[in-house]
Structures are given as C-alpha cells and as structure tokens.
Tab-separated table of N, CA, C and O in Angstrom:
chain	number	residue	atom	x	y	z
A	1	UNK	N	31.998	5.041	-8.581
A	1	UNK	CA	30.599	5.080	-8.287
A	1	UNK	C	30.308	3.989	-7.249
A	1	UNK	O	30.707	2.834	-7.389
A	2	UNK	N	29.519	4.459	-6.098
A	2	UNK	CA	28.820	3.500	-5.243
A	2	UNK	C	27.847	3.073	-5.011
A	2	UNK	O	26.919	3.865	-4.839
A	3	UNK	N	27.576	1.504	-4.888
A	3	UNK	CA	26.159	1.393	-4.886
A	3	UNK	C	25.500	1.068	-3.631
A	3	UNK	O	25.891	0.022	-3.113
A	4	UNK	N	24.685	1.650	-3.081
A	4	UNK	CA	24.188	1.379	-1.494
A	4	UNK	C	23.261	0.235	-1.849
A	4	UNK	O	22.272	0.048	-2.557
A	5	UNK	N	23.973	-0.377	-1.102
A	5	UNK	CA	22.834	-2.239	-0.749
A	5	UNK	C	21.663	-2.103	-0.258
A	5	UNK	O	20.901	-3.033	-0.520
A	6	UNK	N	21.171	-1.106	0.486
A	6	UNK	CA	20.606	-1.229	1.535
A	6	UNK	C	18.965	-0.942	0.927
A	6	UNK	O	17.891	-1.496	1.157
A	7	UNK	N	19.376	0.213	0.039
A	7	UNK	CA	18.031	0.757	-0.471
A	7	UNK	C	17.446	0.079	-0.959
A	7	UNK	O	16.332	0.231	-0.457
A	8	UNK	N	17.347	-1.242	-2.241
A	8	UNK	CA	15.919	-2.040	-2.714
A	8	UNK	C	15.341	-2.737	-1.259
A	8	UNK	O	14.118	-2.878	-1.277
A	9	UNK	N	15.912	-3.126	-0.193
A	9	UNK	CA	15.594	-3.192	0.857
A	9	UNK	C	14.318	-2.871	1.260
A	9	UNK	O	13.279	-3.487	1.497
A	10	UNK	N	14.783	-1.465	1.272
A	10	UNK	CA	13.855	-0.292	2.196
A	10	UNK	C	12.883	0.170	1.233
A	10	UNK	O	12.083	1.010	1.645
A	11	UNK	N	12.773	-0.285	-0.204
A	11	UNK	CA	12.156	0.413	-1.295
A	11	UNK	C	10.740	-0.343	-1.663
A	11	UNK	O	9.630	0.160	-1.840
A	12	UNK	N	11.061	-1.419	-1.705
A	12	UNK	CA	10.126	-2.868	-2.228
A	12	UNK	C	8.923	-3.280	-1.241
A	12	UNK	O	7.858	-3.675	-1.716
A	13	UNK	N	9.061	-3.209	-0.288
A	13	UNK	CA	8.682	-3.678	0.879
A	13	UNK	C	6.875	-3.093	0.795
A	13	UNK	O	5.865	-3.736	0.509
A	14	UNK	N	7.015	-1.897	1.107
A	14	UNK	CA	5.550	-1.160	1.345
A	14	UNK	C	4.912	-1.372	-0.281
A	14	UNK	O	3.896	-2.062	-0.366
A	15	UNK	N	5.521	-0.764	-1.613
A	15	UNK	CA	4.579	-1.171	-2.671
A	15	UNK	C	4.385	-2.392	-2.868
A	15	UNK	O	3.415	-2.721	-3.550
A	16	UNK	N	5.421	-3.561	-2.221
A	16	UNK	CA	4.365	-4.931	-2.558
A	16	UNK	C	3.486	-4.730	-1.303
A	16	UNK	O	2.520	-5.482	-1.426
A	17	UNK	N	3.418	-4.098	-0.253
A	17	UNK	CA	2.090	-4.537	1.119
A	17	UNK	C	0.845	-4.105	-0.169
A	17	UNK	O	-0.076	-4.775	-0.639
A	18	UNK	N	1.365	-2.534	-0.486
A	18	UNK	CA	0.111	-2.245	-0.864
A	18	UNK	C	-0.709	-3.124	-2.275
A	18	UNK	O	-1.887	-3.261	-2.603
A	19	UNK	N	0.583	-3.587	-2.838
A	19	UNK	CA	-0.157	-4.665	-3.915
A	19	UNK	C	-1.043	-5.292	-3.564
A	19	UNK	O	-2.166	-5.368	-4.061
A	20	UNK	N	-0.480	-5.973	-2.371
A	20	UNK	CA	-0.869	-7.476	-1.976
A	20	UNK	C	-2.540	-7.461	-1.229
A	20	UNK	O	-3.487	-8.235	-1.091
A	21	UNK	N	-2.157	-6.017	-0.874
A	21	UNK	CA	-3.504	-5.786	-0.355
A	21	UNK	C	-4.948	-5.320	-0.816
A	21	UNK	O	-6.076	-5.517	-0.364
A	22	UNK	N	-4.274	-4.382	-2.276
A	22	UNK	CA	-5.091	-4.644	-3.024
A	22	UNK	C	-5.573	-5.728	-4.028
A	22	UNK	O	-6.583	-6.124	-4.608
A	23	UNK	N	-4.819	-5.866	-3.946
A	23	UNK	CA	-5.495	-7.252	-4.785
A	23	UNK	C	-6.336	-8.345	-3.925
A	23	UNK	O	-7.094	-9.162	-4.449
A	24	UNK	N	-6.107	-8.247	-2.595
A	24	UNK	CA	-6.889	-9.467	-1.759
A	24	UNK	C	-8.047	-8.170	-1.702
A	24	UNK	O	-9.138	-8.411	-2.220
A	25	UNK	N	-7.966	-7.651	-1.467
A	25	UNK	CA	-9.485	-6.848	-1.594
A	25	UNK	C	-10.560	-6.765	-2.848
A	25	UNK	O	-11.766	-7.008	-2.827
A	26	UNK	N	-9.556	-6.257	-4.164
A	26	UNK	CA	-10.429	-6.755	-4.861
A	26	UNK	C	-10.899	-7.607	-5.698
A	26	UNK	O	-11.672	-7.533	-6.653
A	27	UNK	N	-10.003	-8.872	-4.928
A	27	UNK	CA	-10.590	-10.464	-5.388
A	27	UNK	C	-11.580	-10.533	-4.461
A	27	UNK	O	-12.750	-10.719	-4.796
A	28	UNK	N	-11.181	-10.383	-3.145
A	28	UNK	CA	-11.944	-10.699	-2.042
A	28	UNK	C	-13.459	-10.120	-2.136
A	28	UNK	O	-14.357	-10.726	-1.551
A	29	UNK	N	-13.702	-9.087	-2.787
A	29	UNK	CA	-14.856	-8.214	-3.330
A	29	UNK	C	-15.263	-9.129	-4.457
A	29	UNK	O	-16.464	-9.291	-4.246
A	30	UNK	N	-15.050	-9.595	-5.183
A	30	UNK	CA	-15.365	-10.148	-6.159
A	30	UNK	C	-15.715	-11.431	-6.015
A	30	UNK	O	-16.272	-11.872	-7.020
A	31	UNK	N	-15.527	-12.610	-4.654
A	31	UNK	CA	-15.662	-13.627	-4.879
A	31	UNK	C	-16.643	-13.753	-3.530
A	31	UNK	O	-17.576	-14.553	-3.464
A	32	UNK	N	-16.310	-12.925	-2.583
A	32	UNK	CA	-17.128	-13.265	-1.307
A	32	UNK	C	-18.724	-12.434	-1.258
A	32	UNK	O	-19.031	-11.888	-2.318
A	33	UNK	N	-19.522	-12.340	-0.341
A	33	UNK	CA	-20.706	-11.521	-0.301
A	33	UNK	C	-20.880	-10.825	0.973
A	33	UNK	O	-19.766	-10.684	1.477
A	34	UNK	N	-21.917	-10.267	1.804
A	34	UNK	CA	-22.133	-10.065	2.781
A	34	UNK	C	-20.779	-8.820	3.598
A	34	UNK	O	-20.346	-7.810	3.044
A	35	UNK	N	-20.484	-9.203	4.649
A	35	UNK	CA	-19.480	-8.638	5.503
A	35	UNK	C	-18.587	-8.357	4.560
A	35	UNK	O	-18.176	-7.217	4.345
A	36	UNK	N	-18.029	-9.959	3.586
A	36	UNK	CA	-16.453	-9.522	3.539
A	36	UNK	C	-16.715	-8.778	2.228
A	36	UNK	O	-15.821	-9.138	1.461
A	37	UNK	N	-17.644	-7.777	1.519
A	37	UNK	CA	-17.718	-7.242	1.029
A	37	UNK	C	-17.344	-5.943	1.152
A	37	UNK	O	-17.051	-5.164	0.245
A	38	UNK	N	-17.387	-5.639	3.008
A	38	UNK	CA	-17.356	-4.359	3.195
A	38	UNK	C	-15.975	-4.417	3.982
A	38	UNK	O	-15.339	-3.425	4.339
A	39	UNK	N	-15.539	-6.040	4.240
A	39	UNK	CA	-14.031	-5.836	4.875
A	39	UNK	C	-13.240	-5.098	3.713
A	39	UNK	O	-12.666	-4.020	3.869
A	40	UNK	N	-13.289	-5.894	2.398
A	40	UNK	CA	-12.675	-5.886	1.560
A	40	UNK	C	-12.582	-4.169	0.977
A	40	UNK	O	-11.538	-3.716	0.508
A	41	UNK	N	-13.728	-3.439	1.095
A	41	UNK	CA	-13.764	-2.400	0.643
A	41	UNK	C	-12.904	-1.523	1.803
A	41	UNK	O	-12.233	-0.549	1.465
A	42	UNK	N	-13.002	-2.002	3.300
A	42	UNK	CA	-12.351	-1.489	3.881
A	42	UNK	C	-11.061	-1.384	3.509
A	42	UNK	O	-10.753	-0.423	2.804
A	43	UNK	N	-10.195	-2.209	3.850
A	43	UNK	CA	-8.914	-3.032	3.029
A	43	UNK	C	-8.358	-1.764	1.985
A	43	UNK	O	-7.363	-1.042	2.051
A	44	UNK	N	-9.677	-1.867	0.834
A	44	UNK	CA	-9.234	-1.040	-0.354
A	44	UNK	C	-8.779	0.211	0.657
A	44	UNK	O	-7.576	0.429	0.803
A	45	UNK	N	-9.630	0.907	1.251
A	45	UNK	CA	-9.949	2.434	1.570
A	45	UNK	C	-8.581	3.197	2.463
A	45	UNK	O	-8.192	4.362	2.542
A	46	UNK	N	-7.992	1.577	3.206
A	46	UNK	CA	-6.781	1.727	4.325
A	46	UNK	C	-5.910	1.944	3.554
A	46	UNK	O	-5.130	2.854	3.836
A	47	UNK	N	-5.737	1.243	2.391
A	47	UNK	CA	-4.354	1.239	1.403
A	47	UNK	C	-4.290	2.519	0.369
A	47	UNK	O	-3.312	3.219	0.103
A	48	UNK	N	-5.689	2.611	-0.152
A	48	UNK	CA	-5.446	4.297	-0.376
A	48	UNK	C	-5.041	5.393	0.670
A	48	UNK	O	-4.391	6.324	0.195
A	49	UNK	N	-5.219	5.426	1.546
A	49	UNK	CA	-5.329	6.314	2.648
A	49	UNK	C	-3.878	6.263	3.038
A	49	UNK	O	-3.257	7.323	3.109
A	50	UNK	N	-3.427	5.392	3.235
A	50	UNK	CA	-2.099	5.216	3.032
A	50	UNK	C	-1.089	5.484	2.111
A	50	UNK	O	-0.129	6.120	2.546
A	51	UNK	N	-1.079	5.163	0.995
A	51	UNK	CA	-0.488	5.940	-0.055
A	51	UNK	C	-0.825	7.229	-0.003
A	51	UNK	O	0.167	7.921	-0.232
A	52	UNK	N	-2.191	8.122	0.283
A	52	UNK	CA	-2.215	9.238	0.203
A	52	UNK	C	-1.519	9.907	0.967
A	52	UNK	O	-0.921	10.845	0.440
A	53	UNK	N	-1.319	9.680	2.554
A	53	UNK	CA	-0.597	9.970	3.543
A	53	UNK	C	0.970	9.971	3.225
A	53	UNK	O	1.741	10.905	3.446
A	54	UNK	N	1.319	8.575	2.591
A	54	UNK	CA	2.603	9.167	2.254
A	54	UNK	C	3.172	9.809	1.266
A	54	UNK	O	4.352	10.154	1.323
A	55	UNK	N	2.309	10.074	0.117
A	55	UNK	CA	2.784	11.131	-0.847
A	55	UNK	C	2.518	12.594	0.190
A	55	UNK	O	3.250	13.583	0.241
A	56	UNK	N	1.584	12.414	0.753
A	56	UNK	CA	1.481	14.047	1.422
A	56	UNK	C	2.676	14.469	2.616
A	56	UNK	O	3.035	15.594	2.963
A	57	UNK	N	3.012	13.490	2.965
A	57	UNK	CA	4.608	13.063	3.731
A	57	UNK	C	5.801	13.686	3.325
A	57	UNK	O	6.552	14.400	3.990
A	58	UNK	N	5.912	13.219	1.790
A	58	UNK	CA	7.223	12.993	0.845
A	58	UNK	C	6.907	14.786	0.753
A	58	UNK	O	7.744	15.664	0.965
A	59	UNK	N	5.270	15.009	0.330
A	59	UNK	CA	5.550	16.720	-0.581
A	59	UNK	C	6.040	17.322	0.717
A	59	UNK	O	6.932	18.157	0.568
A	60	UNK	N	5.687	17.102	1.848
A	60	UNK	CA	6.065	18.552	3.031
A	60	UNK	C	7.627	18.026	3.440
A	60	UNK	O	8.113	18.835	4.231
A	61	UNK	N	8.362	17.144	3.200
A	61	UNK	CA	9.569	17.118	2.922
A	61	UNK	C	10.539	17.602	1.698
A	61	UNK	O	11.748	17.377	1.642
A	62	UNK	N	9.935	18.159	0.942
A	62	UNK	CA	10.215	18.721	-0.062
A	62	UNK	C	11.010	17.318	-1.036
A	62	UNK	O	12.224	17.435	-1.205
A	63	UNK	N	10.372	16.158	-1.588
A	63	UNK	CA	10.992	15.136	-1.873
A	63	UNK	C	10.260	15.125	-3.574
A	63	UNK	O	10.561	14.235	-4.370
C-alpha cells in the first residue's frame, strides 16, 4: 500500500481559508458596527459562494 504525501497538502488549505474567514466575519459582525458590519457580511456571502461553486464543480465532475 502507498501513501501519497502530497494530498493533506492540497486538502487542508482552502477549508482552513474558509474557516478563518468565517469566523473573522462573524466575530467581526459581532464586535464592530457601521461599514464593517456589512464588510463582514460580505466576507460571510464570498465564502459561501465559494463553497457553493465548488461543490457545484466537484458534482459536474462526477466526484
């Protein structure tokens, strides 16, 4: 049996962005007012949109 090195690599990377990003959004929502209320919601809206994009990615690859 072989184990490819390469993949936690290539695996880890994007679900911590999207952690990291949600969570500064919705601390950032929670502690700031004004603008960074609506950065932050932005923030949220990019990182869904993103995950949605790439599950819709993975299905038309048949994955």
């Amino acid at each position: 049996m072989t184990a490819t090195r390469g993949a936690p690599h290539r695996i880890w990377p994007i679900p911590a962005m999207i952690a990291a990003g949600t969570l500064i959004s919705l601390v950032g929502a929670l502690v700031a007012d004004g603008i960074w209320d609506r950065l932050a919601a932005l923030l949220l809206l990019v990182m869904s949109l993103y995950v949605l994009a790439a599950g819709l990615r993975l299905r038309e690859n048949g994955r």
